[in-house]
mmCIF file of N, CA and C in Angstrom:
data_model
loop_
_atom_site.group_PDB
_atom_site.id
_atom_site.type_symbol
_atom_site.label_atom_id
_atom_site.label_comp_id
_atom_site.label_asym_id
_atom_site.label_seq_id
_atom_site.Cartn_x
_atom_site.Cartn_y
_atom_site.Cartn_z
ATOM 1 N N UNK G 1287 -109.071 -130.440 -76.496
ATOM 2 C CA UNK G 1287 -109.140 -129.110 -77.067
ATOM 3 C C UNK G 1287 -109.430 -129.211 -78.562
ATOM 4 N N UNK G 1288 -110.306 -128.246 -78.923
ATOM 5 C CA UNK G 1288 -110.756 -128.441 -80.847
ATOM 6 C C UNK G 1288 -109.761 -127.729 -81.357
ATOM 7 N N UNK G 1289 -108.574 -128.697 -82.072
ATOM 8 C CA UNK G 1289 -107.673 -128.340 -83.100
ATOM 9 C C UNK G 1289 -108.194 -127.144 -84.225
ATOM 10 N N UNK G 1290 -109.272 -127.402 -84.532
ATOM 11 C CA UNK G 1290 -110.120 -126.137 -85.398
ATOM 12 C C UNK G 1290 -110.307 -125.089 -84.820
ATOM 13 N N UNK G 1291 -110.277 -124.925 -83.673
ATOM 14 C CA UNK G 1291 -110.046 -123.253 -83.115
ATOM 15 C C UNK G 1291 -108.912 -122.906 -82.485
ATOM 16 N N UNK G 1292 -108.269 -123.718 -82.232
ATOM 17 C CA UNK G 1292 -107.024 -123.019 -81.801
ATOM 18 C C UNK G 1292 -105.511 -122.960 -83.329
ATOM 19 N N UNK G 1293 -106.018 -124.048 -83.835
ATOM 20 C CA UNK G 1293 -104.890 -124.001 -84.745
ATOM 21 C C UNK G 1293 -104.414 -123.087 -86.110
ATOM 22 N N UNK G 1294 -105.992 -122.549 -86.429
ATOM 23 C CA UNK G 1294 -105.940 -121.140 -87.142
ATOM 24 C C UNK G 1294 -105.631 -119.735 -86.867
ATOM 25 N N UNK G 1295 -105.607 -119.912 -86.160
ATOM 26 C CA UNK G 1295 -104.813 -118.019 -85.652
ATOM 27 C C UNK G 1295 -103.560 -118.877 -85.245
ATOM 28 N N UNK G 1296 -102.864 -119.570 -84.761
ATOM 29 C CA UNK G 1296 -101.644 -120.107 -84.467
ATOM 30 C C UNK G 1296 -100.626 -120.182 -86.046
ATOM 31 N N UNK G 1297 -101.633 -120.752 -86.784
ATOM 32 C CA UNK G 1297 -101.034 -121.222 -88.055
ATOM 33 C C UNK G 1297 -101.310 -119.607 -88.741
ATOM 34 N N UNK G 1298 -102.331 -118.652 -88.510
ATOM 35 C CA UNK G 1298 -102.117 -117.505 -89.277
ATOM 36 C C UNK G 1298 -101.182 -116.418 -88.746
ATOM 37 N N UNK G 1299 -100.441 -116.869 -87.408
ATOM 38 C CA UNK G 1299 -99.226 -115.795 -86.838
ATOM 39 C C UNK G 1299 -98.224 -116.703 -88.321
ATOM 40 N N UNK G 1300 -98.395 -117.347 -87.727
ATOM 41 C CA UNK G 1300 -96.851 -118.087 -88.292
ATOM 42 C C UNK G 1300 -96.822 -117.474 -89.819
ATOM 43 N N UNK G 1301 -97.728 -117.533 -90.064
ATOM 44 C CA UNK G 1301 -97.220 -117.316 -91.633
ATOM 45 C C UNK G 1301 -97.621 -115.814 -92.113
ATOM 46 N N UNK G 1302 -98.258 -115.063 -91.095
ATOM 47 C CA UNK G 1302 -97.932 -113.485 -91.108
ATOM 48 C C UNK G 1302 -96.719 -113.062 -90.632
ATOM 49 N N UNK G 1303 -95.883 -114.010 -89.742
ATOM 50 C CA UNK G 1303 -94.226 -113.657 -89.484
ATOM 51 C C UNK G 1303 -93.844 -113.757 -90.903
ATOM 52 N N UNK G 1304 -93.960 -115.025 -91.709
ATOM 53 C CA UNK G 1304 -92.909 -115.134 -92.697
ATOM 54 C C UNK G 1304 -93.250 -114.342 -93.890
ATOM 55 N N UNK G 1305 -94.554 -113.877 -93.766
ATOM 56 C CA UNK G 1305 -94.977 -113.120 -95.034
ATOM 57 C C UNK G 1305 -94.403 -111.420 -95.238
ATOM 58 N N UNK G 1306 -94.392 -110.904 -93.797
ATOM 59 C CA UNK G 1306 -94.050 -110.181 -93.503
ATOM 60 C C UNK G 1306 -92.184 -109.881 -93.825
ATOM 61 N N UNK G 1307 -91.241 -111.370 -93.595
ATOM 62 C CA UNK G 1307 -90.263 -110.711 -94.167
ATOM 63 C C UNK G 1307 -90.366 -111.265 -95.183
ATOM 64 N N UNK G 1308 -91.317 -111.838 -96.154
ATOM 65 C CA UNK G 1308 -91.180 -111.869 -97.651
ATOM 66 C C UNK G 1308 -91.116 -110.384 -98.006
ATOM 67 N N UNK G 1309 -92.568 -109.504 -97.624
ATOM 68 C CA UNK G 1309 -92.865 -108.117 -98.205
ATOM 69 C C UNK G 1309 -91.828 -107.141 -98.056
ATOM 70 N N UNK G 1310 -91.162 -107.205 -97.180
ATOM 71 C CA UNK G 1310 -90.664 -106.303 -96.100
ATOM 72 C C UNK G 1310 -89.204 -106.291 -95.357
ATOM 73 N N UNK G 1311 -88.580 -107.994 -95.536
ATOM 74 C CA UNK G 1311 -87.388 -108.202 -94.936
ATOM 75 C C UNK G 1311 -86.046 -107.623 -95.750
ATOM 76 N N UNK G 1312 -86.613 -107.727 -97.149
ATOM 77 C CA UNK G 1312 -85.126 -107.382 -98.338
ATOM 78 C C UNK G 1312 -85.313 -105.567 -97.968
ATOM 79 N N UNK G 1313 -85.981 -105.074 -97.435
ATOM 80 C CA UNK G 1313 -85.495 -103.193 -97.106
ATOM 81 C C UNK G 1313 -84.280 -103.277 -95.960
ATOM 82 N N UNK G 1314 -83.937 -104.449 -95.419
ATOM 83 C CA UNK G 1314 -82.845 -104.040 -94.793
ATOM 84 C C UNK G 1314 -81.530 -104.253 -95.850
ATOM 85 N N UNK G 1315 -81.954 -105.200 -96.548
ATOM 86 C CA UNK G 1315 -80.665 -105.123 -97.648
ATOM 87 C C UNK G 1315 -81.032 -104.046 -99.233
ATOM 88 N N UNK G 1316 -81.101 -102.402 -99.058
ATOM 89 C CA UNK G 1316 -80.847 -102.096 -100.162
ATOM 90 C C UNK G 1316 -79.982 -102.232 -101.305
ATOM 91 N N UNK G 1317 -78.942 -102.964 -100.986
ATOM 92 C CA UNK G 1317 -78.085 -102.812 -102.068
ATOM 93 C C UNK G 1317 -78.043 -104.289 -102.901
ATOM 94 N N UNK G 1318 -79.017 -105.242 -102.745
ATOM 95 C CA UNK G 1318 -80.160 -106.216 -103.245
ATOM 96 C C UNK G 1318 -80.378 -106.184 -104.419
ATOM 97 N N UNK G 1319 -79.968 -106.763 -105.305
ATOM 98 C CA UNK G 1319 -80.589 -106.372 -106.917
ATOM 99 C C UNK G 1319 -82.270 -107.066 -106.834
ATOM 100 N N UNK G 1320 -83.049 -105.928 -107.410
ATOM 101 C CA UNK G 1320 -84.305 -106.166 -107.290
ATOM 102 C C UNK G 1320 -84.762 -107.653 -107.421
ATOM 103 N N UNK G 1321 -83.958 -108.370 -108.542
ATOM 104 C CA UNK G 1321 -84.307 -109.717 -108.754
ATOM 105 C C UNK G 1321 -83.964 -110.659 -107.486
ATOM 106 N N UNK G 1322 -83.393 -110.595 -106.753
ATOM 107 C CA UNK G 1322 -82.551 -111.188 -105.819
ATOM 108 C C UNK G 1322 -83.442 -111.095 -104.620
ATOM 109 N N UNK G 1323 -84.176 -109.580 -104.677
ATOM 110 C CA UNK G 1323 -85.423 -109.414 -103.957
ATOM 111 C C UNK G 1323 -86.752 -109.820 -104.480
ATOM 112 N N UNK G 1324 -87.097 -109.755 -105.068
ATOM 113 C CA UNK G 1324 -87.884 -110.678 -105.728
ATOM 114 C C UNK G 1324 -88.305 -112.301 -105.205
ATOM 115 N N UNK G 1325 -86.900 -112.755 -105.696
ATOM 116 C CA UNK G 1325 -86.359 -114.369 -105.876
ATOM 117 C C UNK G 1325 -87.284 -114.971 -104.316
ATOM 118 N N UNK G 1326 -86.198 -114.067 -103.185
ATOM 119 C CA UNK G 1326 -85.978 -114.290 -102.448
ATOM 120 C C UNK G 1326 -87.504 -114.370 -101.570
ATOM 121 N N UNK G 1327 -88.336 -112.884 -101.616
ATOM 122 C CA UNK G 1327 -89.787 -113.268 -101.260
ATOM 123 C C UNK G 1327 -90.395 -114.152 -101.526
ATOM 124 N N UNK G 1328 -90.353 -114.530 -103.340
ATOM 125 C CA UNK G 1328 -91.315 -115.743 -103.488
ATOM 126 C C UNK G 1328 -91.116 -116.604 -102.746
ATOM 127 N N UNK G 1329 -89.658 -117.104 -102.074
ATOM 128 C CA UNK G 1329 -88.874 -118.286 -101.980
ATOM 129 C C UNK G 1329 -89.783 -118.237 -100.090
ATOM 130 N N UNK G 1330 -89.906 -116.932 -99.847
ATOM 131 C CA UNK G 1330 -90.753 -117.267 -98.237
ATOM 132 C C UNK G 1330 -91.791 -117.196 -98.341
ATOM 133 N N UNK G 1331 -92.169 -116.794 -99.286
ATOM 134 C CA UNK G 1331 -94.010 -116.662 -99.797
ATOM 135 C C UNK G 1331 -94.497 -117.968 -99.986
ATOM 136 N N UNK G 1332 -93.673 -119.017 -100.568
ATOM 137 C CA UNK G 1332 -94.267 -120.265 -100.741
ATOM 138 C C UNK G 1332 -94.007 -120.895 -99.421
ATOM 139 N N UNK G 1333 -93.401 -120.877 -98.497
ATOM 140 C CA UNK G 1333 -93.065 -121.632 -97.209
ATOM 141 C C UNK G 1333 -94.737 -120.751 -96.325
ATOM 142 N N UNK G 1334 -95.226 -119.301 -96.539
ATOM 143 C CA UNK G 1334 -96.127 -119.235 -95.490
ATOM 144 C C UNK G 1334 -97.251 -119.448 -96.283
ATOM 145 N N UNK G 1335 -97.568 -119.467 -97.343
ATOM 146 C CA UNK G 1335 -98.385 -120.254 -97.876
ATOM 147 C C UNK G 1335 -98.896 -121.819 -97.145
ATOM 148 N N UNK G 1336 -97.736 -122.330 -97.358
ATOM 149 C CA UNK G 1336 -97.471 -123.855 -96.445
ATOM 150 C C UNK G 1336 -98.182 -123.655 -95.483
ATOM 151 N N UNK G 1337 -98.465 -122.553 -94.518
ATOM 152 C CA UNK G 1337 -99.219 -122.085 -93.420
ATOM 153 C C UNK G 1337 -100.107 -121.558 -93.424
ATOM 154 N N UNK G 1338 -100.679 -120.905 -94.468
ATOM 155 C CA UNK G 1338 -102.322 -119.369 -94.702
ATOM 156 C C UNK G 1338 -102.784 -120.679 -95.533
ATOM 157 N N UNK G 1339 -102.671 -121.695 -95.815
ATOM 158 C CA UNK G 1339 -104.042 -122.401 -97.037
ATOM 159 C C UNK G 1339 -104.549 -123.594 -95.888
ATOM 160 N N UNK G 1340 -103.423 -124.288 -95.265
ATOM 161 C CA UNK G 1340 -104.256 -125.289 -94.171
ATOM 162 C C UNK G 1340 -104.877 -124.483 -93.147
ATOM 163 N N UNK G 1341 -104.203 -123.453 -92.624
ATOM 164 C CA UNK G 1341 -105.305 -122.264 -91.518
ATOM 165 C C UNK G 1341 -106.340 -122.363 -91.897
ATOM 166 N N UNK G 1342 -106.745 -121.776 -93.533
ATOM 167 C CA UNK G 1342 -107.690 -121.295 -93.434
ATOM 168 C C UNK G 1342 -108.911 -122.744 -93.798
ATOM 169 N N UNK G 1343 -108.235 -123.722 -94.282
ATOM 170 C CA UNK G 1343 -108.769 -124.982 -94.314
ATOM 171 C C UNK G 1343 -109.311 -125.534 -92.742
ATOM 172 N N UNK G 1344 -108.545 -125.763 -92.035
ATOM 173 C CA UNK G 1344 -108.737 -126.151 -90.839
ATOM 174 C C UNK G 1344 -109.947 -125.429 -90.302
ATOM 175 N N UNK G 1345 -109.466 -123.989 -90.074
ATOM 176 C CA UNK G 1345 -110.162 -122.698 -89.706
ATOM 177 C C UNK G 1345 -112.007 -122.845 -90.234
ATOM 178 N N UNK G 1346 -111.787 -123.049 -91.255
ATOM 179 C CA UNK G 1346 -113.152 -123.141 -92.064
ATOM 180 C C UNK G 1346 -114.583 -123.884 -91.379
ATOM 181 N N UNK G 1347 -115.729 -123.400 -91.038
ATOM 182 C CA UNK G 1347 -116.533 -124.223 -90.347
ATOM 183 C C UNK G 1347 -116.601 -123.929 -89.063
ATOM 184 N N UNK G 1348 -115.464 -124.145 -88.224
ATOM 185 C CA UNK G 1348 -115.590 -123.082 -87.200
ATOM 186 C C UNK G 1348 -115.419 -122.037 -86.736
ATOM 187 N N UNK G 1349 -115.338 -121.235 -87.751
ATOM 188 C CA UNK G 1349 -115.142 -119.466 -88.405
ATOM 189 C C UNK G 1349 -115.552 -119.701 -89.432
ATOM 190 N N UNK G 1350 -116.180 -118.517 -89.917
ATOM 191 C CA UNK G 1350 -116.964 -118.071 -91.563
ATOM 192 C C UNK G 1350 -115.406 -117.493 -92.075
ATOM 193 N N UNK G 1351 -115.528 -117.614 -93.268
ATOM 194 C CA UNK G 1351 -114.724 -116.856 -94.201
ATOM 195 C C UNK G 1351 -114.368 -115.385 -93.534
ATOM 196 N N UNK G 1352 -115.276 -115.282 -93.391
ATOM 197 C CA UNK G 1352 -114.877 -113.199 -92.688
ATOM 198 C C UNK G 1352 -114.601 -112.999 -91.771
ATOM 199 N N UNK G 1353 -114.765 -114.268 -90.704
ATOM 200 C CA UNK G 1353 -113.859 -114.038 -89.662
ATOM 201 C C UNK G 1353 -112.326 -114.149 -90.113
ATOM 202 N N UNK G 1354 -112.048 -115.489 -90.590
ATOM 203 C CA UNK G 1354 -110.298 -115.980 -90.850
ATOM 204 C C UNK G 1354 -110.161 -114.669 -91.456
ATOM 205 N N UNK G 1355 -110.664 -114.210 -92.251
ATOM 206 C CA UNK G 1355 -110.300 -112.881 -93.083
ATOM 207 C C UNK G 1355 -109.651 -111.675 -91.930
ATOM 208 N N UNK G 1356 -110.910 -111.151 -91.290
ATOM 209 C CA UNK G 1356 -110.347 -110.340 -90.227
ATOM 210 C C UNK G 1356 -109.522 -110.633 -89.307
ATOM 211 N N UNK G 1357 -109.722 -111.972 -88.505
ATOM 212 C CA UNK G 1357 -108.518 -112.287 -87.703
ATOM 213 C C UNK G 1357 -107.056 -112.110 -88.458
ATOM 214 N N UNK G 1358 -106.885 -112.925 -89.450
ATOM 215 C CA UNK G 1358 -105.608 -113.031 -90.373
ATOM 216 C C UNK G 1358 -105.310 -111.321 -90.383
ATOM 217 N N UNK G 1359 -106.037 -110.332 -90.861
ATOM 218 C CA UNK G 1359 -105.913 -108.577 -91.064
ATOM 219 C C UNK G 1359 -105.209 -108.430 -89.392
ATOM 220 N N UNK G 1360 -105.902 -108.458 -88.682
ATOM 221 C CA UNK G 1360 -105.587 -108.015 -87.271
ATOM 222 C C UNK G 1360 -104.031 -108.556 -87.358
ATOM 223 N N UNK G 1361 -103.715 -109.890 -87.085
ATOM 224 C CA UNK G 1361 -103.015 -110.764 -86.806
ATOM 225 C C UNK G 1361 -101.691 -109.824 -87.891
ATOM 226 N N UNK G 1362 -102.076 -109.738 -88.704
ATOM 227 C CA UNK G 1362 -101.052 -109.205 -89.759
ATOM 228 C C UNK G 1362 -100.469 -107.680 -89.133
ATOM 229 N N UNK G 1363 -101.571 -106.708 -88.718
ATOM 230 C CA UNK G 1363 -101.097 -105.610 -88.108
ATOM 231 C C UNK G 1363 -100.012 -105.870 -87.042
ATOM 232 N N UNK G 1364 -100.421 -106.582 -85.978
ATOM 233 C CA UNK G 1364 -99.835 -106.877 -84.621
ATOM 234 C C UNK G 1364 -98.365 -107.486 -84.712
ATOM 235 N N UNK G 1365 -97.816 -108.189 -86.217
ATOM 236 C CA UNK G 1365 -96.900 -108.915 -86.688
ATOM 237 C C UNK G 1365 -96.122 -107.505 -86.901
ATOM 238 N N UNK G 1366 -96.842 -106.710 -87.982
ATOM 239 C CA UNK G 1366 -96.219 -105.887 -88.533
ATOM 240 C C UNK G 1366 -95.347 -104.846 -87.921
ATOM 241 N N UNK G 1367 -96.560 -104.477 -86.905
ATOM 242 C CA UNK G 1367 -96.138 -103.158 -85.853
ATOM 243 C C UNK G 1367 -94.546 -103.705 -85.116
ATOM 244 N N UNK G 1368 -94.444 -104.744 -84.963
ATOM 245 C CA UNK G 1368 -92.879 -105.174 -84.308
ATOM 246 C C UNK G 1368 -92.464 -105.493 -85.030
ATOM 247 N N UNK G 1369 -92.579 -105.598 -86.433
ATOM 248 C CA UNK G 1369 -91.344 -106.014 -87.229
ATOM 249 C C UNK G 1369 -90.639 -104.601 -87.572
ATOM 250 N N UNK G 1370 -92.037 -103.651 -87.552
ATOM 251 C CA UNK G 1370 -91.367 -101.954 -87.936
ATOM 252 C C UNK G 1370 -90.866 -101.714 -86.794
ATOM 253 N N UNK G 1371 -90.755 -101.798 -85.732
ATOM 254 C CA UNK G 1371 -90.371 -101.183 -84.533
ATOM 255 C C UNK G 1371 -88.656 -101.654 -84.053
ATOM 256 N N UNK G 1372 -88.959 -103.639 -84.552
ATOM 257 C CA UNK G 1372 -87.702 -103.922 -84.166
ATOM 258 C C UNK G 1372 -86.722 -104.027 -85.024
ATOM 259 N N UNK G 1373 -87.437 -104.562 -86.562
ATOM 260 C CA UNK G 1373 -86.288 -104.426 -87.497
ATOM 261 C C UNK G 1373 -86.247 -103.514 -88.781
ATOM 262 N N UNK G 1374 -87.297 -102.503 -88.598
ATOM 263 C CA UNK G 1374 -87.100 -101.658 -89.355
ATOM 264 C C UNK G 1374 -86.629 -100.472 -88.594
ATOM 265 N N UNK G 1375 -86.526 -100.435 -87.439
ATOM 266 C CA UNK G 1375 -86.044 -99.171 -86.379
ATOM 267 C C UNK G 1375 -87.120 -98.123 -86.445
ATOM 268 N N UNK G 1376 -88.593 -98.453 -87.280
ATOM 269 C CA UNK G 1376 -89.450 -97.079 -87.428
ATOM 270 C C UNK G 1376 -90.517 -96.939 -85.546
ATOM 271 N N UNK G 1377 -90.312 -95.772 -85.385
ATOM 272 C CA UNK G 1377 -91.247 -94.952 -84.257
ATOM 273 C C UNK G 1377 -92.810 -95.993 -84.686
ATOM 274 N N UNK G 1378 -93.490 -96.523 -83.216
ATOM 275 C CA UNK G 1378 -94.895 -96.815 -83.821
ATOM 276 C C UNK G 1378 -95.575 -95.597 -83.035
ATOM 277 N N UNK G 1379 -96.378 -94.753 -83.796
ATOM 278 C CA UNK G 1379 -96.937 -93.522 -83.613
ATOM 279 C C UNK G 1379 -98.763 -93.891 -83.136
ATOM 280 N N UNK G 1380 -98.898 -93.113 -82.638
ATOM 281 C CA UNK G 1380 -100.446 -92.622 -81.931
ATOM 282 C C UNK G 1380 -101.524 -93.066 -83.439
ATOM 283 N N UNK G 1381 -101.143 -92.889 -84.213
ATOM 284 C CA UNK G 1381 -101.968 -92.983 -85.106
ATOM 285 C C UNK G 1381 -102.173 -94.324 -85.987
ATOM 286 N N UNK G 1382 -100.880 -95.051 -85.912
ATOM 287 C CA UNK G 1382 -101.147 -96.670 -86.405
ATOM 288 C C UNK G 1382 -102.038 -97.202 -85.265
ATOM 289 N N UNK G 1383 -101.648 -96.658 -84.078
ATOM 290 C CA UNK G 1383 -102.289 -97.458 -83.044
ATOM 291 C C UNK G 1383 -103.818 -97.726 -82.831
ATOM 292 N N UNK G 1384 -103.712 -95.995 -82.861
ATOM 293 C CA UNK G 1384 -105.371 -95.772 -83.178
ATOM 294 C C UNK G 1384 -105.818 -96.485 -84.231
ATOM 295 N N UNK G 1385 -105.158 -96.832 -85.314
ATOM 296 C CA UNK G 1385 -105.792 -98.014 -86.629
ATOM 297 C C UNK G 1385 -105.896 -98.896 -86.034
ATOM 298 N N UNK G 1386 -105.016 -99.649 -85.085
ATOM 299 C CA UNK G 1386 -105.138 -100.743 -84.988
ATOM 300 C C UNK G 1386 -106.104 -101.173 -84.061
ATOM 301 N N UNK G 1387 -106.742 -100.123 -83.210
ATOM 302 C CA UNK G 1387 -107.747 -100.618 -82.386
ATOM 303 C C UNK G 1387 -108.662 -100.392 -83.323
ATOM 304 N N UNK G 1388 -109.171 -99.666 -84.610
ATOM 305 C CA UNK G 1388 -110.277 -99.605 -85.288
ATOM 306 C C UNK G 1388 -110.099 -101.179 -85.454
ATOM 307 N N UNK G 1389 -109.217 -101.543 -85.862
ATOM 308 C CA UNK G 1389 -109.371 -103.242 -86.545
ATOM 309 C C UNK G 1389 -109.723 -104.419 -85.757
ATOM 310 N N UNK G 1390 -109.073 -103.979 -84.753
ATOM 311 C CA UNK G 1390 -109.304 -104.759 -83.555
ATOM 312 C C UNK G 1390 -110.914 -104.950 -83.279
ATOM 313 N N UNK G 1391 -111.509 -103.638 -83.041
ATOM 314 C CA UNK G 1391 -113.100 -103.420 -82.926
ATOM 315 C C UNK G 1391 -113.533 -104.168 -84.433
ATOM 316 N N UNK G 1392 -112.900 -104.306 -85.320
ATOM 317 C CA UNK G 1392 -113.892 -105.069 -86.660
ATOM 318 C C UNK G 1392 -113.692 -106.490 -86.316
ATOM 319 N N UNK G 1393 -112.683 -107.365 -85.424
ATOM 320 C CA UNK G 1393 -112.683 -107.986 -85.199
ATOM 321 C C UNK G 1393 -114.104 -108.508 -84.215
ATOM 322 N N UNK G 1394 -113.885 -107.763 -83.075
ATOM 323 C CA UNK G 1394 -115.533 -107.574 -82.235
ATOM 324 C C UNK G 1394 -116.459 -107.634 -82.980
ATOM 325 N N UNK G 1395 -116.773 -106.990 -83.654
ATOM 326 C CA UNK G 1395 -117.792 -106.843 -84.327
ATOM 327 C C UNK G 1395 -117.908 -108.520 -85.391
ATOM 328 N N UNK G 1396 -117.062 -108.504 -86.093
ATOM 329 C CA UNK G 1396 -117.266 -109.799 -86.641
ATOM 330 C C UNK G 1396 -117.833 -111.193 -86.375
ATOM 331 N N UNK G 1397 -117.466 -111.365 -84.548
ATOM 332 C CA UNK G 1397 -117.213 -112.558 -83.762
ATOM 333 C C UNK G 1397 -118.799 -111.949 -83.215
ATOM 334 N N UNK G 1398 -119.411 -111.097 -83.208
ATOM 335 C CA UNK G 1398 -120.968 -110.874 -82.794
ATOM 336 C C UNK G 1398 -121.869 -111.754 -83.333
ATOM 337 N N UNK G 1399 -122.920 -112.719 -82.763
ATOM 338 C CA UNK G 1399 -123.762 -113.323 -83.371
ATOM 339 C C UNK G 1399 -124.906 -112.488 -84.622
ATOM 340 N N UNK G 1400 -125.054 -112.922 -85.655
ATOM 341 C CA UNK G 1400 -125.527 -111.925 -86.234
ATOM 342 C C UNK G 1400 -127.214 -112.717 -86.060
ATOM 343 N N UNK G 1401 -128.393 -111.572 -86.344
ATOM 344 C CA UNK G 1401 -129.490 -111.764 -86.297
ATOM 345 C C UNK G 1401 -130.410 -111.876 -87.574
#
């Protein structure tokens, strides 16, 4: 199996999980001194880093730049939508959804041979 196509969207979940509670995980602790929130993102921001720079290294060559780009976007929605659902307790509504198939289709569109 080519490690270069399977290991970039594998390696870009992983580090759209952790990026996601960098951005997003300190709203369950409001009472957080901003710095503490802060601290604490960078501190997972550099661990999925560890994961979004070899992706997109690996990734490279057998995807163009604008694919890893869009896959990583998609990949980031699909992370997101259950992190709001399960640990932010928010409703996912008719209308993210509907976004998310627009993105989905830019994905299609991307992976089209171009002429």
């Amino acid at each position: 199996m080519n490690t270069s196509l399977i290991a970039p969207p594998l390696l870009l979940l992983a580090s759209n999980v952790m990026m996601t509670w960098a951005w997003y995980g300190h709203l369950k602790h409001p009472a957080w001194p901003l710095w503490l929130a802060v601290l604490t993102s960078w501190g997972i921001a550099f661990f999925e880093y560890c994961l979004a720079v070899p992706a997109n290294r690996i990734g490279y060559g057998t995807y163009s730049g604008q694919q890893l780009k869009v896959m990583q976007e998609v990949i980031t929605l699909i992370v997101f939508a259950g992190f709001s659902v399960w640990v932010l307790g928010e409703p996912l509504r008719w209308n993210y959804l509907a976004a998310m198939l627009c993105l989905v289709a830019a994905v299609a569109f991307i992976f089209l041979p171009s002429r």
